[in-house]
mmCIF file of C-alpha atoms in Angstrom:
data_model
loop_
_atom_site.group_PDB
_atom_site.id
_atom_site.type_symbol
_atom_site.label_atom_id
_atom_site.label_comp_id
_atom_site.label_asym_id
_atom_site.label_seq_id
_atom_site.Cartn_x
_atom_site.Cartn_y
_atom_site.Cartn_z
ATOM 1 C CA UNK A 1 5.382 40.948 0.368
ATOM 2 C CA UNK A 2 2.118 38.930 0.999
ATOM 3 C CA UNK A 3 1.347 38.456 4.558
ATOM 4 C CA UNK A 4 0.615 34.384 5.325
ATOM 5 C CA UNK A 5 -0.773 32.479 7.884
ATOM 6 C CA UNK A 6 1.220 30.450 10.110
ATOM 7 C CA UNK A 7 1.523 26.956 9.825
ATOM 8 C CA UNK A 8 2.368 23.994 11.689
ATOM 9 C CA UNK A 9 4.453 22.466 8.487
ATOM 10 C CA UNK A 10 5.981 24.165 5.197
ATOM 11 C CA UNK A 11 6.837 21.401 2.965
ATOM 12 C CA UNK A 12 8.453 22.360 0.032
ATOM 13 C CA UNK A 13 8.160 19.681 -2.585
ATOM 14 C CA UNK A 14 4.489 18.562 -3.401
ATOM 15 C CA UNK A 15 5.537 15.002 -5.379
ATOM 16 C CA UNK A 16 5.726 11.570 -3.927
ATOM 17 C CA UNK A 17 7.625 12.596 -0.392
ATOM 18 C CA UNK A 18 6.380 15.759 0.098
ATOM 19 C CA UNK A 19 2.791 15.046 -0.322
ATOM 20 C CA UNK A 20 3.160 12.039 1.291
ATOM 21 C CA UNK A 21 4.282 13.726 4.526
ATOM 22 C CA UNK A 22 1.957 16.241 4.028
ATOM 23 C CA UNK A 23 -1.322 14.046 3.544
ATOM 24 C CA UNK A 24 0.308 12.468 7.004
ATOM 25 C CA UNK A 25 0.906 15.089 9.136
ATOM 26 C CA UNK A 26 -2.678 16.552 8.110
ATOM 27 C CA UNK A 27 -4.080 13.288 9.261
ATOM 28 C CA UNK A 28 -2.893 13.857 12.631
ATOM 29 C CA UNK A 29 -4.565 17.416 13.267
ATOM 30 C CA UNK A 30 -1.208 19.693 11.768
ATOM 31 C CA UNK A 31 -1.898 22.652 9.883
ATOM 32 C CA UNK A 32 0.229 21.602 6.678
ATOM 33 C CA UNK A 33 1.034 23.905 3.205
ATOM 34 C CA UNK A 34 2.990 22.196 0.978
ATOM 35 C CA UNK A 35 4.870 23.917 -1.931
ATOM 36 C CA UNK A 36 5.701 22.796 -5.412
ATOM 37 C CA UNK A 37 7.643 24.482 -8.337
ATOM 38 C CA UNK A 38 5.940 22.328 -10.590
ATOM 39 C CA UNK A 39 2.032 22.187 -12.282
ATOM 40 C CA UNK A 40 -0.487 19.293 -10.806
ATOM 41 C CA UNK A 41 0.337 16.515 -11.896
ATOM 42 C CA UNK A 42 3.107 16.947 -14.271
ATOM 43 C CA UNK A 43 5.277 14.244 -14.894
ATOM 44 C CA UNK A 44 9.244 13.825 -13.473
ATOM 45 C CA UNK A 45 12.387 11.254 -13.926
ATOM 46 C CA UNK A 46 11.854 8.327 -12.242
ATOM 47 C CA UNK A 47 12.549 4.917 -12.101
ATOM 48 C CA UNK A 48 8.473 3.722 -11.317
ATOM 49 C CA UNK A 49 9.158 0.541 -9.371
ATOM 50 C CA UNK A 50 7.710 0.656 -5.633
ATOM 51 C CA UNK A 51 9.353 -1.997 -3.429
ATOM 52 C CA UNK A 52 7.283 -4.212 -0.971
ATOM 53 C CA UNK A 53 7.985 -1.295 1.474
ATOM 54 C CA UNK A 54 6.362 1.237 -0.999
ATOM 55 C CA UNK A 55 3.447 -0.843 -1.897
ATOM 56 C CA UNK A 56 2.712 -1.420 2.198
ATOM 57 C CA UNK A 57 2.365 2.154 2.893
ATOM 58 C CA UNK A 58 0.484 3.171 -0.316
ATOM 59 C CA UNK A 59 -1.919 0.792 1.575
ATOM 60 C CA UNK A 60 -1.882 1.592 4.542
ATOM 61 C CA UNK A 61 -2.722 5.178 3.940
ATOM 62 C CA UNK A 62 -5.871 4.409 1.042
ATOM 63 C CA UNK A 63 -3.585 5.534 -1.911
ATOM 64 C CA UNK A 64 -2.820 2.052 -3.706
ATOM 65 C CA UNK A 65 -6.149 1.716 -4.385
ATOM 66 C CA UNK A 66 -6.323 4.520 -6.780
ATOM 67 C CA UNK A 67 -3.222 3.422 -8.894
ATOM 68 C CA UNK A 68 -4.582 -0.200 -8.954
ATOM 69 C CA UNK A 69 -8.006 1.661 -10.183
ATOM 70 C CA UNK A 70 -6.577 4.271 -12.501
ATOM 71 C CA UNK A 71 -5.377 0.427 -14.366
ATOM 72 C CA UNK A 72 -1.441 0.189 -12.779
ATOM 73 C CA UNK A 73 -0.901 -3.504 -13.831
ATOM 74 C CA UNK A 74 -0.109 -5.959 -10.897
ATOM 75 C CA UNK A 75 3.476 -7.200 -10.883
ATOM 76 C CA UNK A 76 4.082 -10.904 -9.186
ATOM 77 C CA UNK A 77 7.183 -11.531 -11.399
ATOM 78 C CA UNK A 78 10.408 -10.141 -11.420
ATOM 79 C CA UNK A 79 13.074 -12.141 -13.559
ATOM 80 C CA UNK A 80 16.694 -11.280 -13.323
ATOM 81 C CA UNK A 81 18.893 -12.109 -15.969
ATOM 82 C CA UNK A 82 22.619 -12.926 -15.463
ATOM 83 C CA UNK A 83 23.857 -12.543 -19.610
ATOM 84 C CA UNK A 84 22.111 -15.790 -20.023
ATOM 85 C CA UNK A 85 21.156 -16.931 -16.645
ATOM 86 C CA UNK A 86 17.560 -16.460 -16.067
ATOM 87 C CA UNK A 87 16.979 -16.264 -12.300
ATOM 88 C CA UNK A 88 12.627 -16.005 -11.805
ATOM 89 C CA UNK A 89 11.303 -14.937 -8.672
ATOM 90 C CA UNK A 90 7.776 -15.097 -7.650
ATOM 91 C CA UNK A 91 6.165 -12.456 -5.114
ATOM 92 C CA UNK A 92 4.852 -14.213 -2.151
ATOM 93 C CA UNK A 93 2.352 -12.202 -0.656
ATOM 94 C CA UNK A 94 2.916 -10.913 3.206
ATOM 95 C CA UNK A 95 2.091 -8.156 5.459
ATOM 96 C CA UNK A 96 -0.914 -7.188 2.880
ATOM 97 C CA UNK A 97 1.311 -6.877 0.029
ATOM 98 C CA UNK A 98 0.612 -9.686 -2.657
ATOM 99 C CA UNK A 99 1.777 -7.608 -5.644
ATOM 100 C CA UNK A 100 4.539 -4.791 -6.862
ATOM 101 C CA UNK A 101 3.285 -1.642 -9.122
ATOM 102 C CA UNK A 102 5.363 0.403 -10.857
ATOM 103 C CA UNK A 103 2.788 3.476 -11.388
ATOM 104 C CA UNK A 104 3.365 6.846 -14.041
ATOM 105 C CA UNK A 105 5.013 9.960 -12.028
ATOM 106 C CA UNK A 106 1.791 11.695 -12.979
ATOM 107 C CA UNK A 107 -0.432 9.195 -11.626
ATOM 108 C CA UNK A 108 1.194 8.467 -8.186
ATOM 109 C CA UNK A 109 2.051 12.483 -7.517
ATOM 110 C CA UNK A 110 -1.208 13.016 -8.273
ATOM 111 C CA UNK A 111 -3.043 10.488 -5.912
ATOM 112 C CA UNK A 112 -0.677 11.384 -3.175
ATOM 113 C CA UNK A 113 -1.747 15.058 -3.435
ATOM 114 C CA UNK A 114 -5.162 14.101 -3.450
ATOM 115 C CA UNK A 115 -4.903 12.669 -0.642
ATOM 116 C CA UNK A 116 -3.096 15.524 1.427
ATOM 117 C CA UNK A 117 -5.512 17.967 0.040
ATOM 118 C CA UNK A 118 -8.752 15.535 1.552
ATOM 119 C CA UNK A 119 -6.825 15.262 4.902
ATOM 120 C CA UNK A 120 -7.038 18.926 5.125
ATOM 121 C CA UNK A 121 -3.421 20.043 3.625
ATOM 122 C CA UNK A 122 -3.066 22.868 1.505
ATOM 123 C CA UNK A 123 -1.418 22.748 -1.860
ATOM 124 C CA UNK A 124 -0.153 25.405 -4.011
ATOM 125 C CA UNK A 125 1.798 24.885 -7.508
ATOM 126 C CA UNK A 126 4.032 27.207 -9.431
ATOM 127 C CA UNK A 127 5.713 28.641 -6.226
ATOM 128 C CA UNK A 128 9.164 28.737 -6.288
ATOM 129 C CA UNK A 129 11.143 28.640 -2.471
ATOM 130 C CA UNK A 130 13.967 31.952 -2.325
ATOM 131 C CA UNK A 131 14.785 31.979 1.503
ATOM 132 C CA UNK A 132 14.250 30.671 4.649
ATOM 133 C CA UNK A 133 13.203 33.047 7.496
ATOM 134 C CA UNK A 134 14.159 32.622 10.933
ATOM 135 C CA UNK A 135 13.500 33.460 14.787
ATOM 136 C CA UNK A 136 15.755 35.353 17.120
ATOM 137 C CA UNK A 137 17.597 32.681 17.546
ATOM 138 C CA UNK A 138 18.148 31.712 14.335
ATOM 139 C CA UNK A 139 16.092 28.578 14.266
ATOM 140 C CA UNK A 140 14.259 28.138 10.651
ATOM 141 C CA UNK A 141 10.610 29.465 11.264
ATOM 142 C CA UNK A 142 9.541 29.488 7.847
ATOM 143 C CA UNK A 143 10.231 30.484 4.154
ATOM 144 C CA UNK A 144 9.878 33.078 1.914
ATOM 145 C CA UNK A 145 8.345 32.117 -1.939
ATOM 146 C CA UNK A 146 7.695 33.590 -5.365
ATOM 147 C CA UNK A 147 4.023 32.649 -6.917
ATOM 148 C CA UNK A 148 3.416 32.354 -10.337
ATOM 149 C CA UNK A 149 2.458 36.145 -10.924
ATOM 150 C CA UNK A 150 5.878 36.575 -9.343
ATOM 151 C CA UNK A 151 4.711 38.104 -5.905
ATOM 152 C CA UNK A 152 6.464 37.150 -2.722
ATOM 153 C CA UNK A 153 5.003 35.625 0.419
ATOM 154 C CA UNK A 154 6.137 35.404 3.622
ATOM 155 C CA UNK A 155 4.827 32.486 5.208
ATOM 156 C CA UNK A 156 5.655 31.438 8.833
ATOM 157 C CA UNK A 157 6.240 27.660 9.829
ATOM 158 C CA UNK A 158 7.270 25.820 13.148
ATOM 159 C CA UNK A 159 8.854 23.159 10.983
ATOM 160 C CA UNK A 160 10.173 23.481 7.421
ATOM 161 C CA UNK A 161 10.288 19.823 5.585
ATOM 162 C CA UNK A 162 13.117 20.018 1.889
ATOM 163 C CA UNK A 163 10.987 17.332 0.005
ATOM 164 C CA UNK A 164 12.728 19.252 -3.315
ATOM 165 C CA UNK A 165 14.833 16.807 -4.988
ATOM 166 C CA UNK A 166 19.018 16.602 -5.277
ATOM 167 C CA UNK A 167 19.431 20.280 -5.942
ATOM 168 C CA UNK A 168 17.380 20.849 -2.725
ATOM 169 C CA UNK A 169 16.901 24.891 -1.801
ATOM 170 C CA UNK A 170 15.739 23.917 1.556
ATOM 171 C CA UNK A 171 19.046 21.804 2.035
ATOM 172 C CA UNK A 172 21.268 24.711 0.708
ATOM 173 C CA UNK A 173 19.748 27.186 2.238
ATOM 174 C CA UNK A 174 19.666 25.269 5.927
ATOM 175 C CA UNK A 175 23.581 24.428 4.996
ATOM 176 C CA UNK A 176 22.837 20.660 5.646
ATOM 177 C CA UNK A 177 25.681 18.611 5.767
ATOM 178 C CA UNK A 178 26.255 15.703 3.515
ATOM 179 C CA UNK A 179 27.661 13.096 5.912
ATOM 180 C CA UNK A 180 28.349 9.597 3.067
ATOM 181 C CA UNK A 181 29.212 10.874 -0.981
ATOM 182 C CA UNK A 182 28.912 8.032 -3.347
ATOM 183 C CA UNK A 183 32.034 7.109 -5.335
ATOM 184 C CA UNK A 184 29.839 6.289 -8.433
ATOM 185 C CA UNK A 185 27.750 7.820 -10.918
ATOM 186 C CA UNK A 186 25.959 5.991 -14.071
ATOM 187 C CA UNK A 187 23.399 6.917 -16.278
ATOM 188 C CA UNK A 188 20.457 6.414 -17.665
ATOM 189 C CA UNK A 189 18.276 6.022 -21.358
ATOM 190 C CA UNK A 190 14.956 5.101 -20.650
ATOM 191 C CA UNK A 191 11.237 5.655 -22.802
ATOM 192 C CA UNK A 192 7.820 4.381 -22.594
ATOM 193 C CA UNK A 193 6.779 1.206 -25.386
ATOM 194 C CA UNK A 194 3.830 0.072 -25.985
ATOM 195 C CA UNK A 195 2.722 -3.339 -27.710
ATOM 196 C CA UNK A 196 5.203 -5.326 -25.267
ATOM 197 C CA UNK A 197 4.314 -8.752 -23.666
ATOM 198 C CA UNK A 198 3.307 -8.684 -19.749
ATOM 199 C CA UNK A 199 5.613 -11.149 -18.360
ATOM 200 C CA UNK A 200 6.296 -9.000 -15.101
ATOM 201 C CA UNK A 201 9.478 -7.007 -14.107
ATOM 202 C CA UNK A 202 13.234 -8.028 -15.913
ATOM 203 C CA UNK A 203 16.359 -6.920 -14.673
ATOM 204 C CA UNK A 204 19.176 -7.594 -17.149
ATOM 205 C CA UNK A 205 23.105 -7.233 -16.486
ATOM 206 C CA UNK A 206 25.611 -7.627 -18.753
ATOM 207 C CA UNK A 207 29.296 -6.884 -17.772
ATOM 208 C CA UNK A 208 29.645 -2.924 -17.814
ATOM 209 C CA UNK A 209 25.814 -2.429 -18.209
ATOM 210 C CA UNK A 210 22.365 -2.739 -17.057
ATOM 211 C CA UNK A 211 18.847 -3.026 -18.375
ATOM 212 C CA UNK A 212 15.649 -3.265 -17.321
ATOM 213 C CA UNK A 213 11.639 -3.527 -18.716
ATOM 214 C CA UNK A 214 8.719 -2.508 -16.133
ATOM 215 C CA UNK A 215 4.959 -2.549 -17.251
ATOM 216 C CA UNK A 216 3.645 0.582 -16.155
ATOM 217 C CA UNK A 217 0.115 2.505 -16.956
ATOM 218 C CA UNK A 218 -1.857 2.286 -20.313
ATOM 219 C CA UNK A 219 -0.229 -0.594 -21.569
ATOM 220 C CA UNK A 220 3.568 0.619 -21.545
ATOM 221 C CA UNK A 221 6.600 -0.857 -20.511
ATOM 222 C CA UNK A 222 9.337 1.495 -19.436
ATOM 223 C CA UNK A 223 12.270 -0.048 -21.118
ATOM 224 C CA UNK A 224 15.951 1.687 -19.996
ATOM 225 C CA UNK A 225 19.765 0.785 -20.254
ATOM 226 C CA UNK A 226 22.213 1.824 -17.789
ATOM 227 C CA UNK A 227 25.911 2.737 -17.781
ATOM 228 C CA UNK A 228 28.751 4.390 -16.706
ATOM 229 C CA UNK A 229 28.931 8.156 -17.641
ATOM 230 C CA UNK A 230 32.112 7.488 -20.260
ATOM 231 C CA UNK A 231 30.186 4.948 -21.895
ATOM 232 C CA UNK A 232 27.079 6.934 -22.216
ATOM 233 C CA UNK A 233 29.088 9.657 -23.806
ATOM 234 C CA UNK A 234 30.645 7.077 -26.072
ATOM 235 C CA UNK A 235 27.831 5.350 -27.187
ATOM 236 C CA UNK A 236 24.487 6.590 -26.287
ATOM 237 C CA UNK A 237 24.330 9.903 -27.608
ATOM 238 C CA UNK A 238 22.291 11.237 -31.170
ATOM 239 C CA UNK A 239 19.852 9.063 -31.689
ATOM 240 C CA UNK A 240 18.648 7.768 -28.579
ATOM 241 C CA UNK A 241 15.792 5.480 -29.725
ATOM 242 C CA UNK A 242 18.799 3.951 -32.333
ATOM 243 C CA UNK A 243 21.532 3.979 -29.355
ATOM 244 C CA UNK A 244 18.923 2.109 -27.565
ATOM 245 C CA UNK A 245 18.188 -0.938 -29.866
ATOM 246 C CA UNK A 246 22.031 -0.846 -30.554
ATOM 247 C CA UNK A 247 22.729 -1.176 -26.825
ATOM 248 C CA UNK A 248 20.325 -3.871 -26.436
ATOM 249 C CA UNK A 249 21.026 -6.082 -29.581
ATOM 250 C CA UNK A 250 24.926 -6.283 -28.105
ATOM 251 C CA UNK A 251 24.711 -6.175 -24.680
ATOM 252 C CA UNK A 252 21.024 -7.530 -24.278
ATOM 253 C CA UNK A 253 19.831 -10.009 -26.986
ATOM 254 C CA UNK A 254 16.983 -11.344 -25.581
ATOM 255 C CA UNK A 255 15.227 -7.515 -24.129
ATOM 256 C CA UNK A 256 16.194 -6.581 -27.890
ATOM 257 C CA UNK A 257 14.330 -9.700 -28.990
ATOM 258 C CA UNK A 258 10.980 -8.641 -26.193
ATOM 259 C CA UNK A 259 11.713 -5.195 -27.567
ATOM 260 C CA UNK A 260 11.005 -5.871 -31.324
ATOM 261 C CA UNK A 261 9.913 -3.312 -33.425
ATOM 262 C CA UNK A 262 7.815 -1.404 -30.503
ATOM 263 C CA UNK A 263 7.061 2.134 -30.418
ATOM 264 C CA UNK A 264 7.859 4.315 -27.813
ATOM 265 C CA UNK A 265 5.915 7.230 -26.553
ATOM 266 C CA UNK A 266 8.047 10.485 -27.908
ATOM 267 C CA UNK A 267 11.598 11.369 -27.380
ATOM 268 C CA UNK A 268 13.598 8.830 -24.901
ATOM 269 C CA UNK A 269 14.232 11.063 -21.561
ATOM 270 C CA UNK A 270 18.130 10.776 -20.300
ATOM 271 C CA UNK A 271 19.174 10.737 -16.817
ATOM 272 C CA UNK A 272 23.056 12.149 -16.867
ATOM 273 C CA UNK A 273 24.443 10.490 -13.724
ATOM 274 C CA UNK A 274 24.715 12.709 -10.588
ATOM 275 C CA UNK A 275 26.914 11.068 -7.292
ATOM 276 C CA UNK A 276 24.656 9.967 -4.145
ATOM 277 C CA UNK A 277 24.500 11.698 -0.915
ATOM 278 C CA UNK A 278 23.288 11.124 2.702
ATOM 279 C CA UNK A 279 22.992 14.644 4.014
ATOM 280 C CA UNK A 280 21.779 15.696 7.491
ATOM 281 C CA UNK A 281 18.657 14.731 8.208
ATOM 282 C CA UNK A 282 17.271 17.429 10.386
ATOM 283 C CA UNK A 283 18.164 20.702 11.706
ATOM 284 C CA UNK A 284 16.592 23.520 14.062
ATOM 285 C CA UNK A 285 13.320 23.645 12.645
ATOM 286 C CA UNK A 286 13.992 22.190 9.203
ATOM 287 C CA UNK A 287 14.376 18.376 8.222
ATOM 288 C CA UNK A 288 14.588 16.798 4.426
ATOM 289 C CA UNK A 289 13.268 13.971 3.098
ATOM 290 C CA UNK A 290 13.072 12.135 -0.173
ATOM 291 C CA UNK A 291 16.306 13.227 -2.790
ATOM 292 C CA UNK A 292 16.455 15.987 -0.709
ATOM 293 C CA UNK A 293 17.884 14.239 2.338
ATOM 294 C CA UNK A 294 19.140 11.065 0.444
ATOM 295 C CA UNK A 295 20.083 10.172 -3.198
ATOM 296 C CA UNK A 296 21.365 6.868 -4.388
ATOM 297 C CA UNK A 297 21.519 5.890 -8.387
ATOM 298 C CA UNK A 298 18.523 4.845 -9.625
ATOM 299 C CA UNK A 299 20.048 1.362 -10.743
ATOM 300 C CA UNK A 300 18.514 -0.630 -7.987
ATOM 301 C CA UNK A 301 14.680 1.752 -8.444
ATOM 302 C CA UNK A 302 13.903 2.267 -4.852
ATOM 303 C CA UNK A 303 14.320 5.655 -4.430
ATOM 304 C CA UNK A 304 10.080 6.258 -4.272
ATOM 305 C CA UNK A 305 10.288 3.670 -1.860
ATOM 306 C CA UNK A 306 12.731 5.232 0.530
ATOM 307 C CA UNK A 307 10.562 8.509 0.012
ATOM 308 C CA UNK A 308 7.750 7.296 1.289
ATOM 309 C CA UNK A 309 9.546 5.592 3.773
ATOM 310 C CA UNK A 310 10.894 8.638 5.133
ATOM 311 C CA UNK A 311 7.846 10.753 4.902
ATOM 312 C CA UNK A 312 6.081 7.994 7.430
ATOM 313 C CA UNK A 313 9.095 8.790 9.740
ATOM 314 C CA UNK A 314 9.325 12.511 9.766
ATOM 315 C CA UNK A 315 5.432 12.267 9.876
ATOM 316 C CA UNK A 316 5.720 11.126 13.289
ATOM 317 C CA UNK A 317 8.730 12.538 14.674
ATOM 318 C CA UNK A 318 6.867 16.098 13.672
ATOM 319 C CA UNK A 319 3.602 14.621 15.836
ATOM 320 C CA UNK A 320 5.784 14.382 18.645
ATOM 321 C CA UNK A 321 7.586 17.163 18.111
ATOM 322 C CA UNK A 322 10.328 17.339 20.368
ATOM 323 C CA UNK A 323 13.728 17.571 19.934
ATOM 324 C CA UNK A 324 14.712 14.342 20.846
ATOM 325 C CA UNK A 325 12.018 12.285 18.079
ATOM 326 C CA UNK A 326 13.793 14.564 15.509
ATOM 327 C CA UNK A 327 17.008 13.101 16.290
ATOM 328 C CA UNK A 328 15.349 9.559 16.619
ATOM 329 C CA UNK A 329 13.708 10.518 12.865
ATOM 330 C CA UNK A 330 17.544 11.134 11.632
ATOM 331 C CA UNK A 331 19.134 7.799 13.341
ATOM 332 C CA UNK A 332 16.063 5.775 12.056
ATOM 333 C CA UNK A 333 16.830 7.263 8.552
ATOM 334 C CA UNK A 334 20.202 6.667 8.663
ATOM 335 C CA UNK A 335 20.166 2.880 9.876
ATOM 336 C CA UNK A 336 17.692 2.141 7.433
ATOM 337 C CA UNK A 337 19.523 3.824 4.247
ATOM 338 C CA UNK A 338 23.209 3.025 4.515
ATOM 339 C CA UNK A 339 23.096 -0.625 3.787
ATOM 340 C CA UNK A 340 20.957 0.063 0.814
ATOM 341 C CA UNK A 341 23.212 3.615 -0.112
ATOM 342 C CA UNK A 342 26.178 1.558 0.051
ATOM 343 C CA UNK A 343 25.660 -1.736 -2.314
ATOM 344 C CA UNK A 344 23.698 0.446 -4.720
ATOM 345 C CA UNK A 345 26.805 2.143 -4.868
ATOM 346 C CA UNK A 346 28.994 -0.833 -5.818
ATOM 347 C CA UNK A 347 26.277 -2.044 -8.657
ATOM 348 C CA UNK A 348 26.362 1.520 -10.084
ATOM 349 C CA UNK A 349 29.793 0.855 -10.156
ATOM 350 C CA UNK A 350 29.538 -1.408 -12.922
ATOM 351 C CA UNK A 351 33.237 -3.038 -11.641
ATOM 352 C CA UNK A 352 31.469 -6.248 -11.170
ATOM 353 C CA UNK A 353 31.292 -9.837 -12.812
ATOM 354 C CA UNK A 354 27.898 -11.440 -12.902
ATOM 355 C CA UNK A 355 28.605 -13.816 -9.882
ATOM 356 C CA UNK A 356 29.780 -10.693 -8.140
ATOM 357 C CA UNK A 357 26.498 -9.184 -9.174
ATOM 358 C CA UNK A 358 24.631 -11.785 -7.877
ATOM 359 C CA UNK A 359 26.019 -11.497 -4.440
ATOM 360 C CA UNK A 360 25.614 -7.722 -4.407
ATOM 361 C CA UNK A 361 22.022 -8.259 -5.357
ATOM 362 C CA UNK A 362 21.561 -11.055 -2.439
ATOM 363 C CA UNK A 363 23.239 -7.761 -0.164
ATOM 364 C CA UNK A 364 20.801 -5.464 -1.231
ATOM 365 C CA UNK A 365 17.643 -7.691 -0.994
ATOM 366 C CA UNK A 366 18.800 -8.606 2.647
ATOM 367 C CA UNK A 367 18.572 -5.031 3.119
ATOM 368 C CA UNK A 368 15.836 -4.103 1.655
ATOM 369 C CA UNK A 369 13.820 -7.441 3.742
ATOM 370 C CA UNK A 370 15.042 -5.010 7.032
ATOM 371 C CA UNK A 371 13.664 -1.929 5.655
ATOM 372 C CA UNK A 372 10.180 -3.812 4.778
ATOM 373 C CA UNK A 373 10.252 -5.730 8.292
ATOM 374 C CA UNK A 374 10.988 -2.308 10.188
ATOM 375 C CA UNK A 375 7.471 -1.015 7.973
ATOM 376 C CA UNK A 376 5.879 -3.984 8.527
ATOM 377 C CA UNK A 377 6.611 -4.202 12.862
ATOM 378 C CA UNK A 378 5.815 0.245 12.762
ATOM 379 C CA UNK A 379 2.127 -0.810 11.682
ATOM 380 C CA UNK A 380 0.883 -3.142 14.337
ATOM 381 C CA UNK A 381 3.064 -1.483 16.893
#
């Protein structure tokens, strides 16, 4: 076994949470290694939008700069569409924010590890998490991990942070709790077209469905259809790029219509449906953050946001340090994430009609205006 260092903060996960926290915690003086399975810069599922919440932060800590300069088209339009009711909502610009972005995977993980490695973080790919060590007493003190050659490392931590998605080792291994389980679970068809207009963000919902288009990077538009599991089985598997259009020209007429005869970028990628979770926050010497910590469907696209969100927290509960700004990190989380867990859970739920979906959608943007104020009030305080 390789002998390591000790660090202040192991973060295992090295995408948008994990080198998020990372880049912050490195800012304020903490010796920080984060960990990532994965290559530089590869790319991941994902749902691309960032929320006024997201797009504050990214701000505030230098990164939105490099999306908007790496060419992430401005978004100051988001349209939702009720089966025929077209419902058009202009961004009005506050708190610094005066547009959305919904950047590739591989550009945003990217920039955010940039900028962990510049505050002084260290990064290593390819390693793969296998255990957590721990003190006398039993409190996590580090983990062990497998490089790419396949060697083992020891490496010694006062604070281990699970930034490693839903199937979370750190969370497994640390036997976190999951306190709130989702009742619903839908999926997900989604690819990457080029040659569509840029007429901002649409939402679509049609009874027992959802659709969306997003203009992302290089010209694209991530175009995806949602549904509950027994309809995806049903109807959405073969061909995906034919159970697409089909979707669309019966549920969706008028994305079907924006959709045309565009060409997506390779294979469509599928998202199978997995339940959310809230699960414990923090633990003796351990906390989670991102999908680790908290998963909702992707329906309502702001789990990047609540990443980020929760990287800012944990950044300074670690600063402090104590026991008790831990468990202040964990209420904070919690407060924050329930009302947005919770109606995300009835719209995945696809139960709805489209005036009930309206009023869900009024829920969660109430919701989501607390999350953004509670940003907004943590900057200038």
């Amino acid at each position: 076994m390789q002998p390591t260092k000790r660090f202040d903060a192991v973060i295992v996960g090295a995408r948008c949470a994990g080198a998020a926290v990372a880049t912050l915690m490195a800012r304020q003086g903490m010796r920080v290694l984060a960990l990532d399975r994965g290559a530089y810069g590869s790319d991941t599922l994902s749902t691309h939008a960032l929320m006024r919440g997201a797009v504050l932060l990214l701000s505030r800590w230098g990164v939105l700069q490099r999306l908007v300069e790496a060419g992430t088209p401005a978004i100051r339009r988001v349209t939702f569409h009720y089966g025929a009711e077209e419902v058009p909502v202009d961004l009005r610009p506050g708190e610094g924010v005066d547009a959305l972005y919904a950047p590739r995977r591989t550009l945003l993980d990217s920039a955010l590890v940039d900028a962990a490695w510049e505050a002084g973080a260290e990064i290593r790919h390819n390693y793969t998490v296998t255990a957590l060590r721990h003190d006398q007493g039993g409190r996590v003190a580090g983990v062990v991990a497998l490089d790419e050659t396949g060697r083992e490392h020891a490496i010694t931590a006062d604070l281990v942070v699970g930034a490693d998605g839903v199937g979370s080792t750190v969370a497994r291994l640390a036997g976190a709790v999951v306190q709130e389980e989702a009742r619903h679970a839908a999926t997900c068809l989604y690819g990457y077209f080029r040659g569509m207009p840029d007429t901002g963000t649409h939402w679509h919902y049609a009874p027992g469905a959802g659709a969306g288009c997003i203009p992302t990077n290089a010209g694209r538009h991530v175009v995806f259809v949602s549904v509950p599991q027994a309809r995806f089985k049903a109807e959405l598997r073969g061909d995906r790029l034919a159970a697409l259009r089909r979707m669309l020209r019966e549920d969706f007429p008028d994305l079907a219509a924006t959709l045309g005869n565009a060409v997506p970028d390779g294979e469509l990628l599928a998202f199978a449906g997995r339940k959310g979770f809230l699960r414990q926050a923090a633990g003796p010497g351990w906390a989670l953050i991102g999908d680790a910590g908290y998963f909702k469907d992707p329906i309502t696209a702001h789990g990047i946001t609540d990443a980020l969100r929760d990287a800012a927290l944990l950044a300074d509960a670690a600063t402090v340090g104590t026991s008790a700004a831990f468990t202040r990190f964990a209420a904070r989380r919690d407060e924050l994430s329930l009302p947005l867990f919770r109606v995300t859970d009835e719209i995945a739920g696809y139960a709805w009609t489209l005036e009930e979906a309206k009023a869900l959608h009024l829920e969660l943007n109430g919701a989501m205006k607390r999350e953004f104020a509670a940003l907004a009030e943590e900057a200038v305080s």
